[in-house]
Amino acid sequence: MTTALASQQQELIRAQLDRLRLDLVVAARITKVHREWSRALLPDPFSRLYLILEGEGRLVVGEQELFPQPGELVYLPADVPVSYETISENVFRKHWLHFSAQIGDRDIGEVLTLPYIVPSKSPDEAALLFEQVGAADRDPPGLATPLRVRSALTALFAHYLDSAPAGSVRLAQQATSETSVVQYIQENLGNALTVDVLAAHFGQDLATFVRRFRTEFGLSPKQYIKRTRIEWAQRELTTTNRPMEEIAAAVGMDQSYFSKVFRQVSSVTPSEYRKLYRPRS
């Protein structure tokens, strides 16, 4: 895969993850499994996440056999047959939780291919994040409880993604209409991307396209295009030395209008953003 194609894939993956909604099904716990821990190959309507603390065991996900080790995170996707069993007296002790992960109206596994086993970049940090999910879920119910639980779960899932080896998170093979739209927008940020152009490109009348787009993305096409352009510009401002006018042109705007829109979205000017967020050498 060329560098340009890999970069485009990463942009598409980020765009999909920006729409991710995580919900806890069963709170985080530490368990040392019993010697008879096992089950037949069956799917579940929820996903699982483990952090192996000690021991050994055998998992099967679909047709793939896994033997996770201490310090590794294990992701078991929803709607895929999973089985597990002990293989010795040295049984697993693990953090675990069950959760749902939706991108639009689809499970994350329909949109992205995720690795089943990931060596945690910091097992101690991962363990603390599991504990924070459990603590948030055990808090006395209050108005903000769902937000605290989702925030803790999101931080844990972000740790899993940050720990994943480069290239191991990919777009799922089955093409989706959302991926096609996102890809088209990403490839044409510098062009005149009107809603009429998008609807015509995807063979839909304007009203149908706008309705479906808002249902899938939670934003109007115009809002999504504006946000995508500014997010691309933010990355360019913090990772390159490209002049402001060049970045503006790359997202189809003159510099004056670019600065106005950038401030609307980011609350600061492009120059201020570069000073604030560019890593210091």
CSV table of C-alpha atoms in Angstrom, one decimal:
chain,number,residue,atom,x,y,z
A,1,MET,CA,0.0,0.0,0.0
A,2,THR,CA,1.4,3.4,-1.0
A,3,THR,CA,2.0,6.1,1.6
A,4,ALA,CA,-0.8,8.2,0.1
A,5,LEU,CA,-3.3,5.3,0.1
A,6,ALA,CA,-2.4,4.4,3.7
A,7,SER,CA,-2.9,8.0,4.7
A,8,GLN,CA,-6.3,8.1,3.0
A,9,GLN,CA,-7.3,4.8,4.7
A,10,GLN,CA,-6.4,6.3,8.1
A,11,GLU,CA,-8.5,9.4,7.4
A,12,LEU,CA,-11.5,7.2,6.5
A,13,ILE,CA,-11.0,5.1,9.7
A,14,ARG,CA,-10.7,8.3,11.8
A,15,ALA,CA,-13.9,9.5,10.2
A,16,GLN,CA,-15.7,6.3,11.1
A,17,LEU,CA,-14.4,6.3,14.7
A,18,ASP,CA,-15.6,9.9,15.1
A,19,ARG,CA,-19.1,8.4,14.9
A,20,LEU,CA,-18.5,5.6,17.4
A,21,ARG,CA,-20.9,5.2,20.3
A,22,LEU,CA,-19.9,2.9,23.1
A,23,ASP,CA,-22.3,1.6,25.8
A,24,LEU,CA,-21.5,-0.6,28.7
A,25,VAL,CA,-23.5,-3.9,29.0
A,26,VAL,CA,-21.7,-5.6,32.0
A,27,ALA,CA,-19.3,-3.6,34.2
A,28,ALA,CA,-15.6,-4.3,34.5
A,29,ARG,CA,-14.5,-7.0,36.9
A,30,ILE,CA,-11.5,-9.0,37.8
A,31,THR,CA,-12.1,-12.8,37.6
A,32,LYS,CA,-9.9,-15.8,38.1
A,33,VAL,CA,-11.7,-18.4,36.0
A,34,HIS,CA,-12.4,-21.9,37.4
A,35,ARG,CA,-10.7,-25.0,36.0
A,36,GLU,CA,-13.9,-25.9,34.0
A,37,TRP,CA,-14.2,-22.5,32.4
A,38,SER,CA,-15.4,-23.3,28.8
A,39,ARG,CA,-18.2,-22.8,26.4
A,40,ALA,CA,-19.2,-23.9,22.9
A,41,LEU,CA,-18.7,-21.8,19.8
A,42,LEU,CA,-21.6,-19.3,19.9
A,43,PRO,CA,-22.1,-15.6,18.9
A,44,ASP,CA,-23.2,-12.9,21.4
A,45,PRO,CA,-25.1,-9.7,20.7
A,46,PHE,CA,-22.4,-7.7,22.5
A,47,SER,CA,-18.6,-7.3,22.3
A,48,ARG,CA,-16.1,-8.3,25.0
A,49,LEU,CA,-12.8,-6.8,26.1
A,50,TYR,CA,-10.3,-8.6,28.4
A,51,LEU,CA,-7.0,-7.7,29.9
A,52,ILE,CA,-5.1,-10.9,30.7
A,53,LEU,CA,-3.4,-10.5,34.1
A,54,GLU,CA,-2.0,-14.1,34.4
A,55,GLY,CA,-2.5,-17.7,33.3
A,56,GLU,CA,-3.3,-19.3,30.0
A,57,GLY,CA,-6.2,-20.5,28.0
A,58,ARG,CA,-7.6,-21.0,24.5
A,59,LEU,CA,-10.1,-18.8,22.6
A,60,VAL,CA,-11.6,-19.4,19.2
A,61,VAL,CA,-13.1,-16.4,17.3
A,62,GLY,CA,-14.8,-17.6,14.2
A,63,GLU,CA,-12.2,-19.9,12.7
A,64,GLN,CA,-9.2,-18.3,14.4
A,65,GLU,CA,-7.5,-19.9,17.4
A,66,LEU,CA,-6.0,-17.6,20.0
A,67,PHE,CA,-3.8,-18.1,23.1
A,68,PRO,CA,-3.6,-14.7,24.7
A,69,GLN,CA,-0.7,-13.9,27.2
A,70,PRO,CA,-0.5,-11.7,30.3
A,71,GLY,CA,-0.4,-8.0,29.4
A,72,GLU,CA,-2.5,-8.5,26.3
A,73,LEU,CA,-5.9,-7.0,25.5
A,74,VAL,CA,-8.4,-9.3,23.9
A,75,TYR,CA,-11.3,-8.0,21.8
A,76,LEU,CA,-14.1,-10.4,21.0
A,77,PRO,CA,-16.6,-8.9,18.5
A,78,ALA,CA,-20.3,-9.1,18.6
A,79,ASP,CA,-22.2,-11.5,16.3
A,80,VAL,CA,-19.1,-13.6,15.7
A,81,PRO,CA,-19.0,-17.2,17.1
A,82,VAL,CA,-16.7,-17.3,20.2
A,83,SER,CA,-15.6,-20.2,22.3
A,84,TYR,CA,-13.2,-20.5,25.2
A,85,GLU,CA,-11.7,-23.1,27.6
A,86,THR,CA,-8.9,-23.6,30.1
A,87,ILE,CA,-5.9,-25.6,29.0
A,88,SER,CA,-4.1,-26.2,32.3
A,89,GLU,CA,-4.2,-25.6,36.0
A,90,ASN,CA,-2.7,-22.2,35.4
A,91,VAL,CA,-6.1,-20.5,34.6
A,92,PHE,CA,-6.7,-17.0,33.4
A,93,ARG,CA,-7.0,-14.1,35.9
A,94,LYS,CA,-8.4,-11.2,33.9
A,95,HIS,CA,-10.2,-7.9,33.8
A,96,TRP,CA,-13.3,-8.1,31.6
A,97,LEU,CA,-16.4,-6.3,30.5
A,98,HIS,CA,-19.1,-6.5,27.9
A,99,PHE,CA,-20.1,-3.5,25.7
A,100,SER,CA,-21.8,-2.5,22.5
A,101,ALA,CA,-20.0,-0.4,19.9
A,102,GLN,CA,-22.1,1.2,17.2
A,103,ILE,CA,-21.0,3.3,14.2
A,104,GLY,CA,-24.3,4.8,12.9
A,105,ASP,CA,-26.8,2.0,13.0
A,106,ARG,CA,-24.1,-0.8,12.5
A,107,ASP,CA,-21.9,-2.7,14.9
A,108,ILE,CA,-18.3,-1.6,14.6
A,109,GLY,CA,-17.3,-5.0,13.2
A,110,GLU,CA,-19.4,-4.3,10.1
A,111,VAL,CA,-17.4,-1.1,9.4
A,112,LEU,CA,-13.9,-1.8,10.7
A,113,THR,CA,-11.8,-4.9,11.1
A,114,LEU,CA,-10.1,-4.9,14.5
A,115,PRO,CA,-7.4,-7.1,15.9
A,116,TYR,CA,-8.5,-9.7,18.4
A,117,ILE,CA,-5.2,-9.6,20.5
A,118,VAL,CA,-3.3,-6.4,21.2
A,119,PRO,CA,-0.2,-6.1,23.5
A,120,SER,CA,-1.2,-3.3,25.8
A,121,LYS,CA,1.3,-0.4,25.6
A,122,SER,CA,0.9,-0.2,29.4
A,123,PRO,CA,-0.8,-3.0,31.2
A,124,ASP,CA,-0.9,-1.0,34.4
A,125,GLU,CA,-2.7,1.8,32.6
A,126,ALA,CA,-5.1,-0.6,31.0
A,127,ALA,CA,-5.9,-2.2,34.4
A,128,LEU,CA,-6.6,1.3,35.9
A,129,LEU,CA,-8.9,2.1,33.0
A,130,PHE,CA,-10.8,-1.1,33.5
A,131,GLU,CA,-11.1,-0.2,37.2
A,132,GLN,CA,-12.4,3.3,36.3
A,133,VAL,CA,-15.1,1.9,34.1
A,134,GLY,CA,-16.3,-0.3,37.0
A,135,ALA,CA,-16.0,2.5,39.5
A,136,ALA,CA,-18.1,4.8,37.3
A,137,ASP,CA,-20.7,2.1,36.9
A,138,ARG,CA,-20.9,1.5,40.6
A,139,ASP,CA,-21.4,5.2,41.4
A,140,PRO,CA,-24.8,6.1,42.9
A,141,PRO,CA,-27.1,6.8,40.0
A,142,GLY,CA,-27.2,10.5,39.0
A,143,LEU,CA,-27.8,12.7,36.0
A,144,ALA,CA,-24.2,12.5,34.8
A,145,THR,CA,-23.7,8.7,35.5
A,146,PRO,CA,-24.2,7.6,31.9
A,147,LEU,CA,-21.7,10.2,30.7
A,148,ARG,CA,-19.1,9.2,33.3
A,149,VAL,CA,-19.5,5.5,32.3
A,150,ARG,CA,-19.3,6.2,28.6
A,151,SER,CA,-16.3,8.5,29.1
A,152,ALA,CA,-14.4,5.8,31.1
A,153,LEU,CA,-15.3,3.1,28.5
A,154,THR,CA,-14.2,5.4,25.7
A,155,ALA,CA,-10.8,6.0,27.4
A,156,LEU,CA,-10.3,2.2,27.7
A,157,PHE,CA,-11.3,1.5,24.1
A,158,ALA,CA,-9.0,4.4,23.0
A,159,HIS,CA,-6.1,2.6,24.9
A,160,TYR,CA,-6.9,-0.6,23.0
A,161,LEU,CA,-6.8,1.3,19.7
A,162,ASP,CA,-3.6,3.2,20.6
A,163,SER,CA,-2.0,-0.2,21.5
A,164,ALA,CA,-3.0,-1.8,18.2
A,165,PRO,CA,-0.1,-2.4,15.8
A,166,ALA,CA,0.2,-0.1,12.9
A,167,GLY,CA,-2.1,-1.2,10.0
A,168,SER,CA,-4.1,-3.7,12.2
A,169,VAL,CA,-7.2,-1.5,12.3
A,170,ARG,CA,-8.7,-1.5,8.8
A,171,LEU,CA,-11.8,-0.8,6.9
A,172,ALA,CA,-14.1,-3.8,6.7
A,173,GLN,CA,-14.1,-5.6,3.3
A,174,GLN,CA,-17.8,-5.2,2.9
A,175,ALA,CA,-18.3,-1.7,1.4
A,176,THR,CA,-20.9,0.5,3.1
A,177,SER,CA,-22.7,3.5,1.7
A,178,GLU,CA,-21.3,5.6,4.6
A,179,THR,CA,-17.7,4.6,3.8
A,180,SER,CA,-18.3,5.5,0.1
A,181,VAL,CA,-19.6,8.9,1.0
A,182,VAL,CA,-16.8,9.6,3.5
A,183,GLN,CA,-14.2,8.5,1.0
A,184,TYR,CA,-15.6,10.7,-1.7
A,185,ILE,CA,-15.6,13.7,0.6
A,186,GLN,CA,-12.1,13.0,1.8
A,187,GLU,CA,-10.9,12.8,-1.8
A,188,ASN,CA,-12.6,16.0,-2.9
A,189,LEU,CA,-12.0,18.4,-0.1
A,190,GLY,CA,-10.4,21.0,-2.5
A,191,ASN,CA,-13.3,20.8,-4.9
A,192,ALA,CA,-16.8,22.4,-4.9
A,193,LEU,CA,-18.5,19.9,-2.7
A,194,THR,CA,-22.1,20.9,-2.7
A,195,VAL,CA,-24.9,18.8,-1.5
A,196,ASP,CA,-26.4,18.7,-5.0
A,197,VAL,CA,-23.1,17.3,-6.3
A,198,LEU,CA,-23.0,14.6,-3.6
A,199,ALA,CA,-26.6,13.6,-4.2
A,200,ALA,CA,-26.1,13.3,-7.9
A,201,HIS,CA,-22.8,11.4,-7.6
A,202,PHE,CA,-24.5,8.8,-5.4
A,203,GLY,CA,-27.6,8.6,-7.7
A,204,GLN,CA,-30.1,10.0,-5.1
A,205,ASP,CA,-32.6,12.8,-5.2
A,206,LEU,CA,-31.6,15.7,-2.9
A,207,ALA,CA,-34.2,15.1,-0.2
A,208,THR,CA,-33.4,11.4,0.1
A,209,PHE,CA,-29.7,11.9,0.2
A,210,VAL,CA,-29.9,14.6,2.9
A,211,ARG,CA,-32.3,12.5,5.0
A,212,ARG,CA,-30.1,9.4,4.9
A,213,PHE,CA,-27.0,11.3,5.5
A,214,ARG,CA,-28.4,13.0,8.6
A,215,THR,CA,-29.6,9.6,9.9
A,216,GLU,CA,-26.2,8.0,9.4
A,217,PHE,CA,-23.9,10.8,10.5
A,218,GLY,CA,-26.0,13.0,12.8
A,219,LEU,CA,-25.1,16.1,10.8
A,220,SER,CA,-26.2,17.7,7.6
A,221,PRO,CA,-23.9,17.1,4.6
A,222,LYS,CA,-22.9,20.7,4.7
A,223,GLN,CA,-22.0,20.6,8.4
A,224,TYR,CA,-20.1,17.4,7.9
A,225,ILE,CA,-18.1,18.7,4.9
A,226,LYS,CA,-17.2,21.9,6.9
A,227,ARG,CA,-16.0,19.9,9.9
A,228,THR,CA,-14.0,17.5,7.8
A,229,ARG,CA,-12.2,20.3,6.0
A,230,ILE,CA,-11.3,22.0,9.3
A,231,GLU,CA,-10.2,18.7,10.9
A,232,TRP,CA,-7.9,18.1,7.9
A,233,ALA,CA,-6.6,21.6,8.2
A,234,GLN,CA,-5.9,21.2,11.9
A,235,ARG,CA,-3.7,18.2,11.2
A,236,GLU,CA,-1.8,20.0,8.5
A,237,LEU,CA,-1.3,23.0,10.9
A,238,THR,CA,0.2,20.8,13.6
A,239,THR,CA,2.2,18.4,11.5
A,240,THR,CA,3.5,20.4,8.6
A,241,ASN,CA,5.1,23.8,7.8
A,242,ARG,CA,2.7,24.5,4.9
A,243,PRO,CA,1.7,28.1,4.5
A,244,MET,CA,-1.8,29.1,5.6
A,245,GLU,CA,-2.9,30.1,2.1
A,246,GLU,CA,-1.8,26.7,0.8
A,247,ILE,CA,-3.8,24.8,3.4
A,248,ALA,CA,-6.8,27.0,2.7
A,249,ALA,CA,-6.6,26.3,-1.0
A,250,ALA,CA,-6.3,22.5,-0.3
A,251,VAL,CA,-9.7,22.6,1.3
A,252,GLY,CA,-11.3,24.7,-1.4
A,253,MET,CA,-11.3,28.1,0.4
A,254,ASP,CA,-9.6,31.5,0.0
A,255,GLN,CA,-7.6,32.4,3.1
A,256,SER,CA,-10.0,35.0,4.5
A,257,TYR,CA,-13.0,32.6,4.4
A,258,PHE,CA,-10.9,29.8,5.7
A,259,SER,CA,-9.9,31.8,8.7
A,260,LYS,CA,-13.5,32.7,9.4
A,261,VAL,CA,-14.8,29.1,9.1
A,262,PHE,CA,-11.8,27.8,11.1
A,263,ARG,CA,-12.5,30.1,14.0
A,264,GLN,CA,-16.2,29.2,13.9
A,265,VAL,CA,-15.3,25.5,14.4
A,266,SER,CA,-12.1,25.7,16.5
A,267,SER,CA,-12.8,29.0,18.5
A,268,VAL,CA,-9.3,30.2,17.6
A,269,THR,CA,-7.6,31.4,14.4
A,270,PRO,CA,-5.5,29.0,12.3
A,271,SER,CA,-2.3,30.8,13.4
A,272,GLU,CA,-3.3,30.6,17.1
A,273,TYR,CA,-4.2,26.9,16.6
A,274,ARG,CA,-0.7,26.2,15.2
A,275,LYS,CA,1.0,27.9,18.1
A,276,LEU,CA,-1.2,26.1,20.7
A,277,TYR,CA,-1.1,22.6,19.4
A,278,ARG,CA,2.1,22.2,17.3
A,279,PRO,CA,4.5,19.9,19.2
A,280,ARG,CA,7.6,21.8,20.4
A,281,SER,CA,10.9,20.3,19.4
